[in-house]
PDB file of C-alpha atoms in Angstrom:
ATOM      1  CA  MET A   1     -18.664   7.194   9.517  1.00 93.00           C
ATOM      2  CA  ARG A   2     -16.972  10.028   7.680  1.00 96.00           C
ATOM      3  CA  CYS A   3     -15.268   8.755   4.521  1.00 97.00           C
ATOM      4  CA  ARG A   4     -12.839  10.675   2.354  1.00 97.00           C
ATOM      5  CA  ILE A   5     -12.476   9.624  -1.276  1.00 97.00           C
ATOM      6  CA  VAL A   6      -9.061  10.298  -2.807  1.00 98.00           C
ATOM      7  CA  GLY A   7      -8.166   9.500  -6.402  1.00 97.00           C
ATOM      8  CA  ALA A   8      -4.616   8.441  -7.268  1.00 97.00           C
ATOM      9  CA  PRO A   9      -4.443   8.411 -11.091  1.00 95.00           C
ATOM     10  CA  VAL A  10      -1.097   6.647 -11.369  1.00 95.00           C
ATOM     11  CA  GLN A  11       0.008   4.276 -14.125  1.00 93.00           C
ATOM     12  CA  ASP A  12       3.805   4.621 -14.121  1.00 92.00           C
ATOM     13  CA  GLY A  13       4.365   1.659 -11.805  1.00 90.00           C
ATOM     14  CA  ALA A  14       2.470  -0.937 -13.802  1.00 84.00           C
ATOM     15  CA  GLY A  15       4.324  -0.746 -17.079  1.00 75.00           C
ATOM     16  CA  ARG A  16       1.136  -0.445 -19.113  1.00 76.00           C
ATOM     17  CA  MET A  17      -1.415   2.228 -19.939  1.00 85.00           C
ATOM     18  CA  GLY A  18      -4.881   2.525 -18.427  1.00 88.00           C
ATOM     19  CA  CYS A  19      -4.461   2.367 -14.656  1.00 90.00           C
ATOM     20  CA  GLU A  20      -4.828   6.122 -14.349  1.00 91.00           C
ATOM     21  CA  MET A  21      -8.495   5.704 -15.323  1.00 93.00           C
ATOM     22  CA  GLY A  22      -9.207   3.611 -12.220  1.00 93.00           C
ATOM     23  CA  PRO A  23     -10.447   6.455  -9.983  1.00 95.00           C
ATOM     24  CA  SER A  24     -12.778   7.798 -12.686  1.00 94.00           C
ATOM     25  CA  ALA A  25     -14.174   4.328 -13.377  1.00 94.00           C
ATOM     26  CA  LEU A  26     -14.967   3.722  -9.704  1.00 95.00           C
ATOM     27  CA  ARG A  27     -16.645   7.117  -9.361  1.00 95.00           C
ATOM     28  CA  THR A  28     -18.646   6.524 -12.530  1.00 95.00           C
ATOM     29  CA  ALA A  29     -19.744   3.164 -11.151  1.00 95.00           C
ATOM     30  CA  GLY A  30     -21.403   5.027  -8.274  1.00 95.00           C
ATOM     31  CA  LEU A  31     -19.045   4.466  -5.340  1.00 95.00           C
ATOM     32  CA  VAL A  32     -19.836   7.797  -3.665  1.00 93.00           C
ATOM     33  CA  SER A  33     -23.611   7.354  -3.888  1.00 94.00           C
ATOM     34  CA  VAL A  34     -23.389   3.773  -2.618  1.00 96.00           C
ATOM     35  CA  LEU A  35     -21.382   4.844   0.432  1.00 96.00           C
ATOM     36  CA  ALA A  36     -23.798   7.687   1.124  1.00 95.00           C
ATOM     37  CA  GLY A  37     -26.714   5.275   0.764  1.00 96.00           C
ATOM     38  CA  LEU A  38     -25.171   3.129   3.500  1.00 96.00           C
ATOM     39  CA  GLY A  39     -25.372   6.095   5.840  1.00 97.00           C
ATOM     40  CA  HIS A  40     -21.803   7.334   5.639  1.00 97.00           C
ATOM     41  CA  GLU A  41     -20.797  10.982   5.333  1.00 97.00           C
ATOM     42  CA  VAL A  42     -18.733  11.187   2.157  1.00 97.00           C
ATOM     43  CA  GLU A  43     -16.208  13.840   1.149  1.00 96.00           C
ATOM     44  CA  ASP A  44     -14.640  13.576  -2.291  1.00 96.00           C
ATOM     45  CA  TRP A  45     -11.190  15.141  -2.286  1.00 97.00           C
ATOM     46  CA  GLY A  46     -10.684  14.731  -6.019  1.00 96.00           C
ATOM     47  CA  ALA A  47      -7.326  13.579  -7.359  1.00 96.00           C
ATOM     48  CA  VAL A  48      -3.821  13.744  -5.971  1.00 97.00           C
ATOM     49  CA  GLU A  49      -1.472  15.856  -8.052  1.00 94.00           C
ATOM     50  CA  LYS A  50       2.000  14.452  -8.576  1.00 91.00           C
ATOM     51  CA  ALA A  51       4.863  16.305  -6.907  1.00 89.00           C
ATOM     52  CA  ALA A  52       7.701  17.617  -9.045  1.00 91.00           C
ATOM     53  CA  ALA A  53       9.927  14.742 -10.099  1.00 91.00           C
ATOM     54  CA  ARG A  54      13.636  15.017  -9.354  1.00 88.00           C
ATOM     55  CA  PRO A  55      16.383  13.192 -11.240  1.00 91.00           C
ATOM     56  CA  VAL A  56      17.002   9.831  -9.559  1.00 90.00           C
ATOM     57  CA  VAL A  57      19.488   7.297 -10.871  1.00 91.00           C
ATOM     58  CA  HIS A  58      19.858   3.791  -9.453  1.00 96.00           C
ATOM     59  CA  GLY A  59      22.313   0.998 -10.126  1.00 95.00           C
ATOM     60  CA  ASN A  60      19.541  -1.398 -11.114  1.00 97.00           C
ATOM     61  CA  LEU A  61      19.131  -0.450 -14.748  1.00 94.00           C
ATOM     62  CA  ALA A  62      15.883  -2.449 -15.022  1.00 96.00           C
ATOM     63  CA  LEU A  63      13.988   0.112 -12.925  1.00 97.00           C
ATOM     64  CA  LYS A  64      11.268   1.978 -14.808  1.00 96.00           C
ATOM     65  CA  ALA A  65       9.905   5.446 -14.031  1.00 96.00           C
ATOM     66  CA  LEU A  66      11.781   5.751 -10.721  1.00 97.00           C
ATOM     67  CA  PRO A  67      11.627   9.590 -10.611  1.00 97.00           C
ATOM     68  CA  GLU A  68       7.897   9.539 -11.393  1.00 96.00           C
ATOM     69  CA  ILE A  69       7.006   6.889  -8.789  1.00 97.00           C
ATOM     70  CA  SER A  70       9.106   8.622  -6.156  1.00 97.00           C
ATOM     71  CA  ALA A  71       7.255  11.865  -6.856  1.00 97.00           C
ATOM     72  CA  TRP A  72       3.863  10.170  -6.779  1.00 97.00           C
ATOM     73  CA  THR A  73       4.740   8.454  -3.503  1.00 98.00           C
ATOM     74  CA  ALA A  74       5.629  11.769  -1.870  1.00 97.00           C
ATOM     75  CA  ALA A  75       2.380  13.420  -2.997  1.00 98.00           C
ATOM     76  CA  ILE A  76       0.136  10.487  -2.096  1.00 98.00           C
ATOM     77  CA  ALA A  77       1.752  10.051   1.324  1.00 98.00           C
ATOM     78  CA  GLU A  78       1.103  13.686   2.228  1.00 98.00           C
ATOM     79  CA  THR A  79      -2.512  13.434   1.059  1.00 98.00           C
ATOM     80  CA  ALA A  80      -3.011  10.152   2.930  1.00 98.00           C
ATOM     81  CA  TYR A  81      -1.731  11.706   6.114  1.00 98.00           C
ATOM     82  CA  ALA A  82      -4.091  14.669   5.753  1.00 98.00           C
ATOM     83  CA  ALA A  83      -7.111  12.609   4.678  1.00 98.00           C
ATOM     84  CA  SER A  84      -6.787  10.224   7.637  1.00 97.00           C
ATOM     85  CA  ARG A  85      -6.866  12.978  10.269  1.00 96.00           C
ATOM     86  CA  ASP A  86     -10.472  12.493  11.356  1.00 95.00           C
ATOM     87  CA  ALA A  87     -11.992  10.202   8.737  1.00 97.00           C
ATOM     88  CA  MET A  88     -11.656   6.876   6.955  1.00 97.00           C
ATOM     89  CA  PRO A  89      -9.654   7.530   3.770  1.00 97.00           C
ATOM     90  CA  ILE A  90     -10.584   5.483   0.708  1.00 97.00           C
ATOM     91  CA  PHE A  91      -8.013   5.633  -2.067  1.00 98.00           C
ATOM     92  CA  LEU A  92      -9.001   4.926  -5.663  1.00 97.00           C
ATOM     93  CA  GLY A  93      -6.473   3.707  -8.196  1.00 95.00           C
ATOM     94  CA  GLY A  94      -5.440   0.889 -10.454  1.00 92.00           C
ATOM     95  CA  ASP A  95      -1.669   0.812 -10.007  1.00 94.00           C
ATOM     96  CA  HIS A  96      -0.313  -1.042  -6.957  1.00 92.00           C
ATOM     97  CA  SER A  97       2.493   1.496  -6.617  1.00 96.00           C
ATOM     98  CA  ILE A  98       0.057   3.922  -4.950  1.00 97.00           C
ATOM     99  CA  SER A  99       0.281   1.760  -1.808  1.00 98.00           C
ATOM    100  CA  ALA A 100       3.777   3.053  -1.131  1.00 98.00           C
ATOM    101  CA  GLY A 101       2.213   6.446  -0.425  1.00 98.00           C
ATOM    102  CA  THR A 102      -1.134   5.418   1.031  1.00 98.00           C
ATOM    103  CA  VAL A 103       0.281   2.980   3.593  1.00 98.00           C
ATOM    104  CA  SER A 104       3.206   5.177   4.617  1.00 98.00           C
ATOM    105  CA  GLY A 105       0.964   8.226   4.977  1.00 98.00           C
ATOM    106  CA  VAL A 106      -1.543   6.400   7.170  1.00 98.00           C
ATOM    107  CA  ALA A 107       1.328   4.893   9.202  1.00 98.00           C
ATOM    108  CA  ARG A 108       2.491   8.413   9.968  1.00 98.00           C
ATOM    109  CA  ARG A 109      -1.030   9.307  11.121  1.00 98.00           C
ATOM    110  CA  ALA A 110      -1.245   6.208  13.336  1.00 97.00           C
ATOM    111  CA  ALA A 111       2.094   7.027  14.926  1.00 97.00           C
ATOM    112  CA  LYS A 112       0.951  10.572  15.654  1.00 97.00           C
ATOM    113  CA  ARG A 113      -2.070   9.126  17.443  1.00 95.00           C
ATOM    114  CA  GLY A 114       0.115   6.697  19.353  1.00 95.00           C
ATOM    115  CA  ARG A 115      -1.517   3.614  17.861  1.00 94.00           C
ATOM    116  CA  PRO A 116      -0.019   0.658  15.974  1.00 94.00           C
ATOM    117  CA  LEU A 117      -0.971   0.270  12.331  1.00 96.00           C
ATOM    118  CA  PHE A 118      -1.821  -3.186  11.011  1.00 98.00           C
ATOM    119  CA  VAL A 119      -1.920  -3.951   7.296  1.00 98.00           C
ATOM    120  CA  LEU A 120      -4.037  -6.710   5.761  1.00 98.00           C
ATOM    121  CA  TRP A 121      -2.568  -7.171   2.284  1.00 98.00           C
ATOM    122  CA  LEU A 122      -5.002  -8.983  -0.023  1.00 96.00           C
ATOM    123  CA  ASP A 123      -3.157  -9.724  -3.228  1.00 95.00           C
ATOM    124  CA  ALA A 124      -1.799 -12.486  -5.396  1.00 96.00           C
ATOM    125  CA  HIS A 125       1.632 -10.864  -5.054  1.00 96.00           C
ATOM    126  CA  PRO A 126       3.344  -9.515  -1.915  1.00 97.00           C
ATOM    127  CA  ASP A 127       4.933  -6.491  -3.632  1.00 97.00           C
ATOM    128  CA  PHE A 128       7.915  -7.021  -1.335  1.00 98.00           C
ATOM    129  CA  HIS A 129      10.741  -6.421  -3.785  1.00 98.00           C
ATOM    130  CA  THR A 130      13.281  -3.698  -3.135  1.00 98.00           C
ATOM    131  CA  LEU A 131      14.848  -1.486  -5.775  1.00 98.00           C
ATOM    132  CA  ASP A 132      17.792  -3.885  -5.799  1.00 97.00           C
ATOM    133  CA  THR A 133      15.899  -7.169  -6.119  1.00 97.00           C
ATOM    134  CA  THR A 134      13.233  -6.401  -8.728  1.00 97.00           C
ATOM    135  CA  THR A 135      14.083  -7.875 -12.107  1.00 95.00           C
ATOM    136  CA  SER A 136      11.037  -6.592 -13.997  1.00 94.00           C
ATOM    137  CA  GLY A 137      11.762  -3.023 -12.916  1.00 96.00           C
ATOM    138  CA  ASN A 138       8.040  -2.331 -12.519  1.00 96.00           C
ATOM    139  CA  LEU A 139       7.723  -0.378  -9.282  1.00 97.00           C
ATOM    140  CA  HIS A 140       4.244  -1.653  -8.470  1.00 96.00           C
ATOM    141  CA  GLY A 141       6.210  -4.570  -7.010  1.00 96.00           C
ATOM    142  CA  VAL A 142       7.911  -2.633  -4.189  1.00 98.00           C
ATOM    143  CA  PRO A 143       5.351  -0.667  -2.106  1.00 98.00           C
ATOM    144  CA  LEU A 144       4.956  -3.038   0.842  1.00 98.00           C
ATOM    145  CA  ALA A 145       8.717  -3.428   1.192  1.00 98.00           C
ATOM    146  CA  TYR A 146       9.119   0.359   1.158  1.00 98.00           C
ATOM    147  CA  ALA A 147       6.302   1.075   3.616  1.00 98.00           C
ATOM    148  CA  SER A 148       7.667  -1.498   6.061  1.00 98.00           C
ATOM    149  CA  GLY A 149      11.111   0.082   6.100  1.00 98.00           C
ATOM    150  CA  GLN A 150      13.088  -2.482   4.135  1.00 98.00           C
ATOM    151  CA  ALA A 151      16.588  -1.473   3.070  1.00 96.00           C
ATOM    152  CA  GLY A 152      17.549   0.101  -0.234  1.00 96.00           C
ATOM    153  CA  PHE A 153      15.013   2.916  -0.654  1.00 98.00           C
ATOM    154  CA  LYS A 154      16.798   5.757   1.144  1.00 96.00           C
ATOM    155  CA  GLY A 155      17.743   8.532  -1.247  1.00 96.00           C
ATOM    156  CA  TYR A 156      15.481   7.174  -3.981  1.00 97.00           C
ATOM    157  CA  PHE A 157      12.026   7.191  -2.371  1.00 98.00           C
ATOM    158  CA  PRO A 158      10.837   9.775   0.191  1.00 97.00           C
ATOM    159  CA  ASP A 159      12.190   9.257   3.697  1.00 96.00           C
ATOM    160  CA  LEU A 160       9.724   7.371   5.905  1.00 96.00           C
ATOM    161  CA  PRO A 161       8.431   9.314   8.927  1.00 95.00           C
ATOM    162  CA  GLN A 162       7.117   6.001  10.276  1.00 97.00           C
ATOM    163  CA  ALA A 163       7.557   2.473   8.936  1.00 97.00           C
ATOM    164  CA  VAL A 164       4.947  -0.229   9.416  1.00 98.00           C
ATOM    165  CA  ASP A 165       6.182  -2.990  11.717  1.00 97.00           C
ATOM    166  CA  PRO A 166       6.463  -6.084   9.457  1.00 98.00           C
ATOM    167  CA  ALA A 167       5.104  -8.162  12.355  1.00 96.00           C
ATOM    168  CA  HIS A 168       1.872  -6.162  11.933  1.00 98.00           C
ATOM    169  CA  ILE A 169       1.460  -7.168   8.287  1.00 98.00           C
ATOM    170  CA  CYS A 170      -0.594 -10.127   7.070  1.00 98.00           C
ATOM    171  CA  ALA A 171      -0.272 -10.979   3.371  1.00 98.00           C
ATOM    172  CA  MET A 172      -3.227 -13.132   2.370  1.00 97.00           C
ATOM    173  CA  GLY A 173      -4.055 -14.861  -0.903  1.00 97.00           C
ATOM    174  CA  LEU A 174      -0.527 -14.990  -2.315  1.00 97.00           C
ATOM    175  CA  ARG A 175      -0.026 -17.249  -5.305  1.00 95.00           C
ATOM    176  CA  SER A 176       3.030 -15.803  -7.059  1.00 91.00           C
ATOM    177  CA  VAL A 177       6.068 -14.958  -4.931  1.00 95.00           C
ATOM    178  CA  ASP A 178       9.559 -14.486  -6.318  1.00 95.00           C
ATOM    179  CA  PRO A 179      12.435 -16.172  -4.415  1.00 95.00           C
ATOM    180  CA  ALA A 180      13.893 -12.842  -3.257  1.00 96.00           C
ATOM    181  CA  GLU A 181      10.502 -11.784  -1.918  1.00 97.00           C
ATOM    182  CA  ARG A 182       9.957 -15.120  -0.183  1.00 97.00           C
ATOM    183  CA  GLN A 183      13.241 -14.775   1.670  1.00 97.00           C
ATOM    184  CA  ALA A 184      12.601 -11.129   2.554  1.00 97.00           C
ATOM    185  CA  LEU A 185       9.102 -11.862   3.875  1.00 97.00           C
ATOM    186  CA  ALA A 186      10.440 -14.630   6.121  1.00 97.00           C
ATOM    187  CA  GLU A 187      13.325 -12.530   7.426  1.00 97.00           C
ATOM    188  CA  ALA A 188      11.063  -9.547   8.111  1.00 98.00           C
ATOM    189  CA  GLY A 189       8.496 -11.626  10.010  1.00 97.00           C
ATOM    190  CA  VAL A 190       5.472 -10.891   7.814  1.00 98.00           C
ATOM    191  CA  THR A 191       2.538 -13.264   8.343  1.00 97.00           C
ATOM    192  CA  VAL A 192       1.894 -15.043   5.043  1.00 97.00           C
ATOM    193  CA  HIS A 193      -1.188 -17.043   4.096  1.00 97.00           C
ATOM    194  CA  ASP A 194      -0.905 -18.190   0.500  1.00 96.00           C
ATOM    195  CA  MET A 195      -3.651 -19.786  -1.565  1.00 96.00           C
ATOM    196  CA  ARG A 196      -2.600 -23.246  -0.407  1.00 96.00           C
ATOM    197  CA  ALA A 197      -3.224 -22.238   3.216  1.00 96.00           C
ATOM    198  CA  ILE A 198      -6.603 -20.778   2.274  1.00 96.00           C
ATOM    199  CA  ASP A 199      -7.532 -23.959   0.392  1.00 96.00           C
ATOM    200  CA  GLU A 200      -6.546 -26.084   3.393  1.00 96.00           C
ATOM    201  CA  HIS A 201      -7.997 -23.998   6.228  1.00 96.00           C
ATOM    202  CA  GLY A 202     -10.474 -21.604   4.647  1.00 96.00           C
ATOM    203  CA  ILE A 203     -10.092 -17.839   4.819  1.00 95.00           C
ATOM    204  CA  ALA A 204     -12.273 -17.272   7.891  1.00 97.00           C
ATOM    205  CA  PRO A 205     -10.046 -18.779  10.619  1.00 97.00           C
ATOM    206  CA  LEU A 206      -6.919 -17.175   9.183  1.00 97.00           C
ATOM    207  CA  LEU A 207      -8.601 -13.792   9.037  1.00 96.00           C
ATOM    208  CA  ARG A 208     -10.078 -14.148  12.537  1.00 96.00           C
ATOM    209  CA  ALA A 209      -6.645 -14.870  13.990  1.00 96.00           C
ATOM    210  CA  PHE A 210      -5.188 -11.723  12.443  1.00 97.00           C
ATOM    211  CA  LEU A 211      -8.113  -9.530  13.509  1.00 96.00           C
ATOM    212  CA  ALA A 212      -7.799 -10.884  17.059  1.00 96.00           C
ATOM    213  CA  ARG A 213      -4.193  -9.627  17.122  1.00 94.00           C
ATOM    214  CA  VAL A 214      -5.319  -6.224  15.912  1.00 95.00           C
ATOM    215  CA  GLU A 215      -7.995  -6.023  18.595  1.00 93.00           C
ATOM    216  CA  GLN A 216      -5.594  -7.138  21.314  1.00 91.00           C
ATOM    217  CA  GLU A 217      -3.027  -4.422  20.522  1.00 87.00           C
ATOM    218  CA  ASN A 218      -5.561  -1.636  20.010  1.00 76.00           C
TER     219      ASN A 218
END
């Protein structure tokens, strides 16, 4: 398999310093050599460069670094679209906000190929807040809502060429979901398997059921 490594040195969405070192840490740990040792062809595309930030003002005064995250999302989405043309893109980062660009960019690629995109979201949090509902203001909590076309992002984040169908999303391993997110997930039709479900059923049958849906539609 041809793999493309793309670094996304973002830290603006997390509200704390250090996430931008994630790509370098993973490279230093030997990710590229390990992938090559498994027989994959590896291309390292280096790091995404942030697009120029434009002034963006929103009514939710809690929001932090909105112009910066919007600019990062635009740059990462374009790179994700390019990197997924004829290879498996692997994005390196430490800030969840990069998923707004990675998922939306790959969704655009899938649409161009006429294939549905499924998202398996493995996280303790669903990151399904909108710009209106987040109370922390940290924009690492909004990427899945944005990439799936939820309301409230137009004019603030880049326009979506293709949204991910929420029915094609499975959020697994959740343990901390805010009330606004819980309601939004249910209304959107996202499949949710929290830690209680995993404790009761085990991860294997839940994962098999989702992968069977992916195989059926592809």
